PDB file of C-alpha atoms in Angstrom:
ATOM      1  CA  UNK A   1      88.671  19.160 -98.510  1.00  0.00           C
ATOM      2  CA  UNK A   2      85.037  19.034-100.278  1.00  0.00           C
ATOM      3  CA  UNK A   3      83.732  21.284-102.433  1.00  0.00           C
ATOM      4  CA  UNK A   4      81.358  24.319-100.547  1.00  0.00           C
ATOM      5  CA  UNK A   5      78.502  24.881-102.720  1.00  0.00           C
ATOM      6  CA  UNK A   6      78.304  28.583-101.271  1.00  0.00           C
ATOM      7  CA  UNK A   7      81.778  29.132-102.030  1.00  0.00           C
ATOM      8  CA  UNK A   8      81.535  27.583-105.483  1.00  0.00           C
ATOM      9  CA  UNK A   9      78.691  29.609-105.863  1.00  0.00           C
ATOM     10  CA  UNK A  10      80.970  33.241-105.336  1.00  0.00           C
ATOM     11  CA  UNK A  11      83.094  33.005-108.561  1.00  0.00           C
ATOM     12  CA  UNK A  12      79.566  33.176-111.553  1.00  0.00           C
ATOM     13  CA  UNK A  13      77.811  35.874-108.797  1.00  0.00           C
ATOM     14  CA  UNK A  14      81.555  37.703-108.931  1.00  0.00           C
ATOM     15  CA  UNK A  15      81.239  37.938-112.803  1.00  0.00           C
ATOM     16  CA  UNK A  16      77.389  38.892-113.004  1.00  0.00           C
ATOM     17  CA  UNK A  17      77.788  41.213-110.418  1.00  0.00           C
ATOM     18  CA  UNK A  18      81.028  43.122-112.583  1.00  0.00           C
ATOM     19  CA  UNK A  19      78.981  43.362-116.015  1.00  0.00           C
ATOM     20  CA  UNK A  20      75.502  43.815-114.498  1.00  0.00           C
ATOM     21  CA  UNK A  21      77.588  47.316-113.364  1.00  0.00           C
ATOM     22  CA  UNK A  22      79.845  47.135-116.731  1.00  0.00           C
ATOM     23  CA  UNK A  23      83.031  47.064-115.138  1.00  0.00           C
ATOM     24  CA  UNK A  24      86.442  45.538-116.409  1.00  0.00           C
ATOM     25  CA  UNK A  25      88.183  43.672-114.652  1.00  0.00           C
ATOM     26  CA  UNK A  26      91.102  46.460-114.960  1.00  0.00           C
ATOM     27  CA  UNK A  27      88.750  48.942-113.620  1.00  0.00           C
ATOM     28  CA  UNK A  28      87.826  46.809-110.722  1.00  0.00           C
ATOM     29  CA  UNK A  29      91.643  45.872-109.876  1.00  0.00           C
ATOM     30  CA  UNK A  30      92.212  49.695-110.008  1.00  0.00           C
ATOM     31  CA  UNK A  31      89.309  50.196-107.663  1.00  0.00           C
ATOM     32  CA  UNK A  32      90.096  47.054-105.344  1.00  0.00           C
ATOM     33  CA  UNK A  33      93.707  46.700-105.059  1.00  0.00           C
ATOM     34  CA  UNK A  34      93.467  42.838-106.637  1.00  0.00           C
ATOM     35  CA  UNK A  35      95.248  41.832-109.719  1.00  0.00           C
ATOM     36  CA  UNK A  36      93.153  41.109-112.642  1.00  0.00           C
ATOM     37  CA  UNK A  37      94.556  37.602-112.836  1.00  0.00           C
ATOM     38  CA  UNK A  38      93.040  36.994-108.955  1.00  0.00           C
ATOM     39  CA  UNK A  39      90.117  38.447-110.036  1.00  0.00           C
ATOM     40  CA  UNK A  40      89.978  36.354-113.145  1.00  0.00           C
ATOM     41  CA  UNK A  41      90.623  33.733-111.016  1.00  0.00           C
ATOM     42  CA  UNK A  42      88.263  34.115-108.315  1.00  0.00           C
ATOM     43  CA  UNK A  43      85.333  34.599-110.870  1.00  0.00           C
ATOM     44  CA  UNK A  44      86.499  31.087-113.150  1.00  0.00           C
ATOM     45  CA  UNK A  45      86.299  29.256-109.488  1.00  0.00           C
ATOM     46  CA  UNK A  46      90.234  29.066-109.540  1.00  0.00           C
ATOM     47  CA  UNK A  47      90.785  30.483-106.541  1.00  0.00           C
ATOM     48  CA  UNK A  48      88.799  30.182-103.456  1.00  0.00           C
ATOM     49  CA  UNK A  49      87.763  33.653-101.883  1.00  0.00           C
ATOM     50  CA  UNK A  50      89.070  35.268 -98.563  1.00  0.00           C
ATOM     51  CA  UNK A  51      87.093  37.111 -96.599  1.00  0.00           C
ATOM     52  CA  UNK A  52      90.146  39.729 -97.203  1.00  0.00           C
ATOM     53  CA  UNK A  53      89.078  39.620-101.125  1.00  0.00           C
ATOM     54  CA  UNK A  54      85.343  39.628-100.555  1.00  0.00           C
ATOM     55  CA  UNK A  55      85.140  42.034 -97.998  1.00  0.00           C
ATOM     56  CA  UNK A  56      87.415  44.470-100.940  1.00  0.00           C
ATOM     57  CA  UNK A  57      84.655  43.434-103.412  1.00  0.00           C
ATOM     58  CA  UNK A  58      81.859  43.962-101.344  1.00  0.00           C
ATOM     59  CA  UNK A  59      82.903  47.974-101.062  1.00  0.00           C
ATOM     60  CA  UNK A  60      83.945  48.387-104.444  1.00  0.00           C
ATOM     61  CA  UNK A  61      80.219  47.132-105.623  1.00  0.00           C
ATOM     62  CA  UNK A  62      78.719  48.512-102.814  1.00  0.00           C
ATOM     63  CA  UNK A  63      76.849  45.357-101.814  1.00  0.00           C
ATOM     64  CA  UNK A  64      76.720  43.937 -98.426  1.00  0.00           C
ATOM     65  CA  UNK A  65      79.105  40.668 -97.641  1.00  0.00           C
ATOM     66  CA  UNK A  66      76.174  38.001 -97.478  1.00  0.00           C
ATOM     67  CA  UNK A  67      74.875  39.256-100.972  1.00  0.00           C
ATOM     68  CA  UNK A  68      78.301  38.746-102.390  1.00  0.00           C
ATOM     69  CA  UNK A  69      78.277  35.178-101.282  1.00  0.00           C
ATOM     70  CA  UNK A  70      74.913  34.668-101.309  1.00  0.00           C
ATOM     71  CA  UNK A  71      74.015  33.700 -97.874  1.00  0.00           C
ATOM     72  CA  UNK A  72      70.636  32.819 -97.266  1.00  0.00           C
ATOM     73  CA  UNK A  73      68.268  34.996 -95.880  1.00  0.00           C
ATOM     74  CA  UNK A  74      67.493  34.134 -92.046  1.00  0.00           C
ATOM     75  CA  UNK A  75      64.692  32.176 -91.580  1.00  0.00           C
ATOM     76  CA  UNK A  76      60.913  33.250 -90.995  1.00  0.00           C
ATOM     77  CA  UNK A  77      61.318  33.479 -87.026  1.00  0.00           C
ATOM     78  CA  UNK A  78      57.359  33.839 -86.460  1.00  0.00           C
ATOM     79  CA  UNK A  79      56.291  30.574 -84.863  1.00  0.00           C
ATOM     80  CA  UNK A  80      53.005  29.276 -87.116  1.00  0.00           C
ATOM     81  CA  UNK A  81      50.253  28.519 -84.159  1.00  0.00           C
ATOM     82  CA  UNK A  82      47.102  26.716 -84.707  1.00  0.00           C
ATOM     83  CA  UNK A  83      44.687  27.151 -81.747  1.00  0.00           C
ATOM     84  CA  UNK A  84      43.203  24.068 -80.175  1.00  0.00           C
ATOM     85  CA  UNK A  85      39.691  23.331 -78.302  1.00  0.00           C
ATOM     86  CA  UNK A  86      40.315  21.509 -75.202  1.00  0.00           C
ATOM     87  CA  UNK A  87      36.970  21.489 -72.409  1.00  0.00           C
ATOM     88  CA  UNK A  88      35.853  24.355 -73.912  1.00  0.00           C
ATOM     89  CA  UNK A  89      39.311  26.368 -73.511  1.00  0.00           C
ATOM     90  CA  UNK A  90      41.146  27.752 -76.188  1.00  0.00           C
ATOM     91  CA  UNK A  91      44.704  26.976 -76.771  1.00  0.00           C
ATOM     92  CA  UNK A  92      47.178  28.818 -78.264  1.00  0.00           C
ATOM     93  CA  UNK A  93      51.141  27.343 -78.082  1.00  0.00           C
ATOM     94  CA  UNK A  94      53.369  29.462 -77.914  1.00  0.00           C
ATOM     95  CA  UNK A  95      56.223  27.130 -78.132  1.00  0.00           C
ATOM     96  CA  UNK A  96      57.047  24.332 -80.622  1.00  0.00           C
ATOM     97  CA  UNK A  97      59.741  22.280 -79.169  1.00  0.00           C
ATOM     98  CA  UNK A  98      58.152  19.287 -77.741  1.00  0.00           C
ATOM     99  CA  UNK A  99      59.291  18.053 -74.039  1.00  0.00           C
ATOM    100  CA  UNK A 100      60.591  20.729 -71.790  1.00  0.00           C
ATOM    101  CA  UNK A 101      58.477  23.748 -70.529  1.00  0.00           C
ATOM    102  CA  UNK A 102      55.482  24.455 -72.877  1.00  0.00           C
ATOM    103  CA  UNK A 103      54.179  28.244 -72.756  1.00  0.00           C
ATOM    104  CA  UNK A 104      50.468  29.231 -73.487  1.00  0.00           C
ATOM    105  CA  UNK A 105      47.404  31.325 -74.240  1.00  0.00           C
ATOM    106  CA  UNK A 106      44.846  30.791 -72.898  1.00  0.00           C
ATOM    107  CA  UNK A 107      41.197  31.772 -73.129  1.00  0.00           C
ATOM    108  CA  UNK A 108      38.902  30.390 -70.415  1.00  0.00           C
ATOM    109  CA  UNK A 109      35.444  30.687 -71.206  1.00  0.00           C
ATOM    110  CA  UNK A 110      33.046  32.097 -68.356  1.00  0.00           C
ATOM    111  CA  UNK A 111      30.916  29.063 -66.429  1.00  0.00           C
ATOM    112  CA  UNK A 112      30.625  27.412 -63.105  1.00  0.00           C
ATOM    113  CA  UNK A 113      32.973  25.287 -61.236  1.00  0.00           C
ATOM    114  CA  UNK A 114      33.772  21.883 -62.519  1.00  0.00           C
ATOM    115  CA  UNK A 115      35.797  18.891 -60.828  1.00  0.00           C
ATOM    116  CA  UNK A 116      39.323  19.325 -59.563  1.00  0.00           C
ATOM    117  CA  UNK A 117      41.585  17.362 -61.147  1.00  0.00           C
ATOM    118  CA  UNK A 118      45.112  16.420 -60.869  1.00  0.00           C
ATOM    119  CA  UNK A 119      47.974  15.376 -62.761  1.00  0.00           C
ATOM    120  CA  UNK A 120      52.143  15.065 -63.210  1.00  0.00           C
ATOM    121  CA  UNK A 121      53.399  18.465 -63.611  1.00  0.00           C
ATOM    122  CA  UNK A 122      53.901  22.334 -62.705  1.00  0.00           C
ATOM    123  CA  UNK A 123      51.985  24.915 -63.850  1.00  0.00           C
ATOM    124  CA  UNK A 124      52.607  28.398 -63.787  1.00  0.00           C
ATOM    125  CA  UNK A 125      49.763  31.174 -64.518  1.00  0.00           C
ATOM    126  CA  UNK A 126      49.494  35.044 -65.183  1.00  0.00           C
ATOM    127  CA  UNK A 127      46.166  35.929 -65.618  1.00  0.00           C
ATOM    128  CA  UNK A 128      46.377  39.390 -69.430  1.00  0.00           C
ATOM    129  CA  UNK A 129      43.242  39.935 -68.785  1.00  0.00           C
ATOM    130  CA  UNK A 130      39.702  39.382 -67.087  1.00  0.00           C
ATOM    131  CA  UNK A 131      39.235  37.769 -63.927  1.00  0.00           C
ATOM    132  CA  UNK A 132      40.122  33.677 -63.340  1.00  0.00           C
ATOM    133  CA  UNK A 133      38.697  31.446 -60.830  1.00  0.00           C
ATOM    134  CA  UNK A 134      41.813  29.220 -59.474  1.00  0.00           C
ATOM    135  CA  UNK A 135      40.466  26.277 -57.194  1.00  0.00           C
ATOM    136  CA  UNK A 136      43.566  24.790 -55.548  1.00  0.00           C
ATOM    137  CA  UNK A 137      42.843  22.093 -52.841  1.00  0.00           C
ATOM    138  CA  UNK A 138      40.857  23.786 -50.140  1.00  0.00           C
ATOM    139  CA  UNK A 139      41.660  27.108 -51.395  1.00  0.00           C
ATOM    140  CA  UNK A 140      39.663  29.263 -54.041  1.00  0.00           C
ATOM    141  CA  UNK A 141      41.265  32.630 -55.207  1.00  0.00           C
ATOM    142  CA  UNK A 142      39.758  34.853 -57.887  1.00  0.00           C
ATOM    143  CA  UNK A 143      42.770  36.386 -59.602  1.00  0.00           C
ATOM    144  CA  UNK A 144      43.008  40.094 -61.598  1.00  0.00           C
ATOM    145  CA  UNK A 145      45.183  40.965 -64.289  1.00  0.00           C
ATOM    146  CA  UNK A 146      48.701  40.886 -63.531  1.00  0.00           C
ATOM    147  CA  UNK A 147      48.148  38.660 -60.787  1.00  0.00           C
ATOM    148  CA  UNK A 148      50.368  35.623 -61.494  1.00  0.00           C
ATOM    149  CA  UNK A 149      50.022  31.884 -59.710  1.00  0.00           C
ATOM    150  CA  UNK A 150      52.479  28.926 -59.063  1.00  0.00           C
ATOM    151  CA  UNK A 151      51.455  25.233 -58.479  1.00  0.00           C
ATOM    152  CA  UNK A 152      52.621  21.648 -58.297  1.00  0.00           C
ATOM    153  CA  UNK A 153      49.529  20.060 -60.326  1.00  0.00           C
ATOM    154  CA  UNK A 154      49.553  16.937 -58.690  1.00  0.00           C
ATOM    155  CA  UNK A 155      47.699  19.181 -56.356  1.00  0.00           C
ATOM    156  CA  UNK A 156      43.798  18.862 -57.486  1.00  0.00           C
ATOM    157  CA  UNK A 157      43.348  22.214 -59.298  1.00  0.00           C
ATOM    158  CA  UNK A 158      40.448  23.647 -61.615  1.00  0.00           C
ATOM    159  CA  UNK A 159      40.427  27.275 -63.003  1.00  0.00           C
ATOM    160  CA  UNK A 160      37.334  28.986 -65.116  1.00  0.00           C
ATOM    161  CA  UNK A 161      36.526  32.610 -65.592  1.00  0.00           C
ATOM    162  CA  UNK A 162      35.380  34.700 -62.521  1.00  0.00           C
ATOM    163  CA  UNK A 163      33.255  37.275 -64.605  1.00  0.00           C
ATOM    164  CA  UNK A 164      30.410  36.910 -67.268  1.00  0.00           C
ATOM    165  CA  UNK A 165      33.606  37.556 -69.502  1.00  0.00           C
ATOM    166  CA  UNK A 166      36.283  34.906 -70.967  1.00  0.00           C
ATOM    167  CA  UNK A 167      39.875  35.464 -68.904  1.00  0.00           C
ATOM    168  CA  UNK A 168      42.998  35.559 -71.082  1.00  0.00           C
ATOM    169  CA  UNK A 169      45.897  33.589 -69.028  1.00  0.00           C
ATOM    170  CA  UNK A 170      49.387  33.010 -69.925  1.00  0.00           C
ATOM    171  CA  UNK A 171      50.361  29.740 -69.079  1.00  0.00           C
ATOM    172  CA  UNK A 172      53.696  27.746 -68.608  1.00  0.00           C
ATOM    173  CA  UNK A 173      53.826  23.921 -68.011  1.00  0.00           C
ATOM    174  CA  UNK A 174      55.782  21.571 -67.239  1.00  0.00           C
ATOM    175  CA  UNK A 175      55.163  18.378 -67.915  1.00  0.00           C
ATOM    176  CA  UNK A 176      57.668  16.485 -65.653  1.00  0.00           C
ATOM    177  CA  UNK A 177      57.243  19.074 -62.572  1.00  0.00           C
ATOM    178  CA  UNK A 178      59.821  21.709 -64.168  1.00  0.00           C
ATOM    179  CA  UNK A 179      59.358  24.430 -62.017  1.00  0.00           C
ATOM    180  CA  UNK A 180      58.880  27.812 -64.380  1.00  0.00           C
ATOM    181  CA  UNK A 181      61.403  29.804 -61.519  1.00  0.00           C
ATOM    182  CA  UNK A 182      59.821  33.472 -62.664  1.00  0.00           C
ATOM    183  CA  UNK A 183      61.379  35.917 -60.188  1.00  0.00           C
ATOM    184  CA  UNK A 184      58.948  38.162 -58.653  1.00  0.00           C
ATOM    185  CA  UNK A 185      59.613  40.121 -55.206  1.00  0.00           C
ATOM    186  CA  UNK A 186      56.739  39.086 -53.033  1.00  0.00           C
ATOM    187  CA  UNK A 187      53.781  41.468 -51.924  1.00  0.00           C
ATOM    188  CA  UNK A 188      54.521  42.632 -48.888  1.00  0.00           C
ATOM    189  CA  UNK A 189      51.141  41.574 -46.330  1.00  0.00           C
ATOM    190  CA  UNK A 190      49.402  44.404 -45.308  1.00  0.00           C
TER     191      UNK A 190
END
């Protein structure tokens, strides 16, 4: 069995963490329930630690277990998003893993109608805020906030803003036609 640097790492952080409170290692067997001569032992590196023996340690110093070993702190979970210009839109990913169903921000500038395109893919749409112009085939929606839209976009498509005002969309693609599958109980028709 190899050596585990975090382990090996328990024994010196053992010993700082007795004198930095000026305890002996008498006092701390009295206070633990571990022999001095496992506790000399586990500070030298002689002895591995249990999670019996550090969990015993960790309450007698009053330090939590992953400071006692020295776990490293969890990772910044905020993803890091640089916005990108793309005909005039503004997009921010929300996602970083590539492939797979990519999720957006989107700002769509106000201006007139341009040409439909189309391409592999599904896209799904959910309009934060403003008003969006959706051109889908032969049909042309204006959509309010809240108001979310589904489409295969092979399908020629084009979208802008409805109002004098940029629209704020949420936007999830897929690349190779993954279907987004949000659950929503349709409106009932009036």
């Amino acid at each position: 069995m190899g050596h585990d640097p975090v382990l090996d790492a328990v024994g010196p952080r053992l010993r700082a963490l007795r004198r930095q409170r000026g305890a002996t290692l008498a006092e701390l067997s009295e206070a633990t329930g571990i022999s001095v001569s496992t506790l000399s032992r586990l500070e030298s590196g002689g002895r591995k630690p249990t999670l019996e023996l550090l969990l015993a340690l960790a309450r007698a110093h009053q330090v939590p277990l992953d400071e006692l070993i020295g776990a490293p702190a969890p990772g910044d979970p905020r993803i890091r998003v640089r916005p990108v210009q793309r005909n005039g839109r503004t997009l921010i990913p929300l996602t970083r893993q590539p492939g797979g169903i990519r999720a957006y921000k989107m700002i769509v500038p106000a201006g007139g109608p341009g040409d439909q395109k189309s391409h592999e893919g599904y896209e799904w749409m959910y309009v934060l805020s403003g008003r969006l112009r959706l051109r889908l085939g032969e049909h042309d929606f204006v959509m309010k906030p809240g108001e979310a839209a589904e489409f295969d976009t092979r399908t020629p498509h084009w979208f802008g803003s409805a109002g004098a005002e940029p629209a704020e969309v949420l936007v999830l693609f897929g690349p190779q036609g993954e279907r987004a599958h949000v659950r929503a109980r349709p409106r009932r028709a009036r």
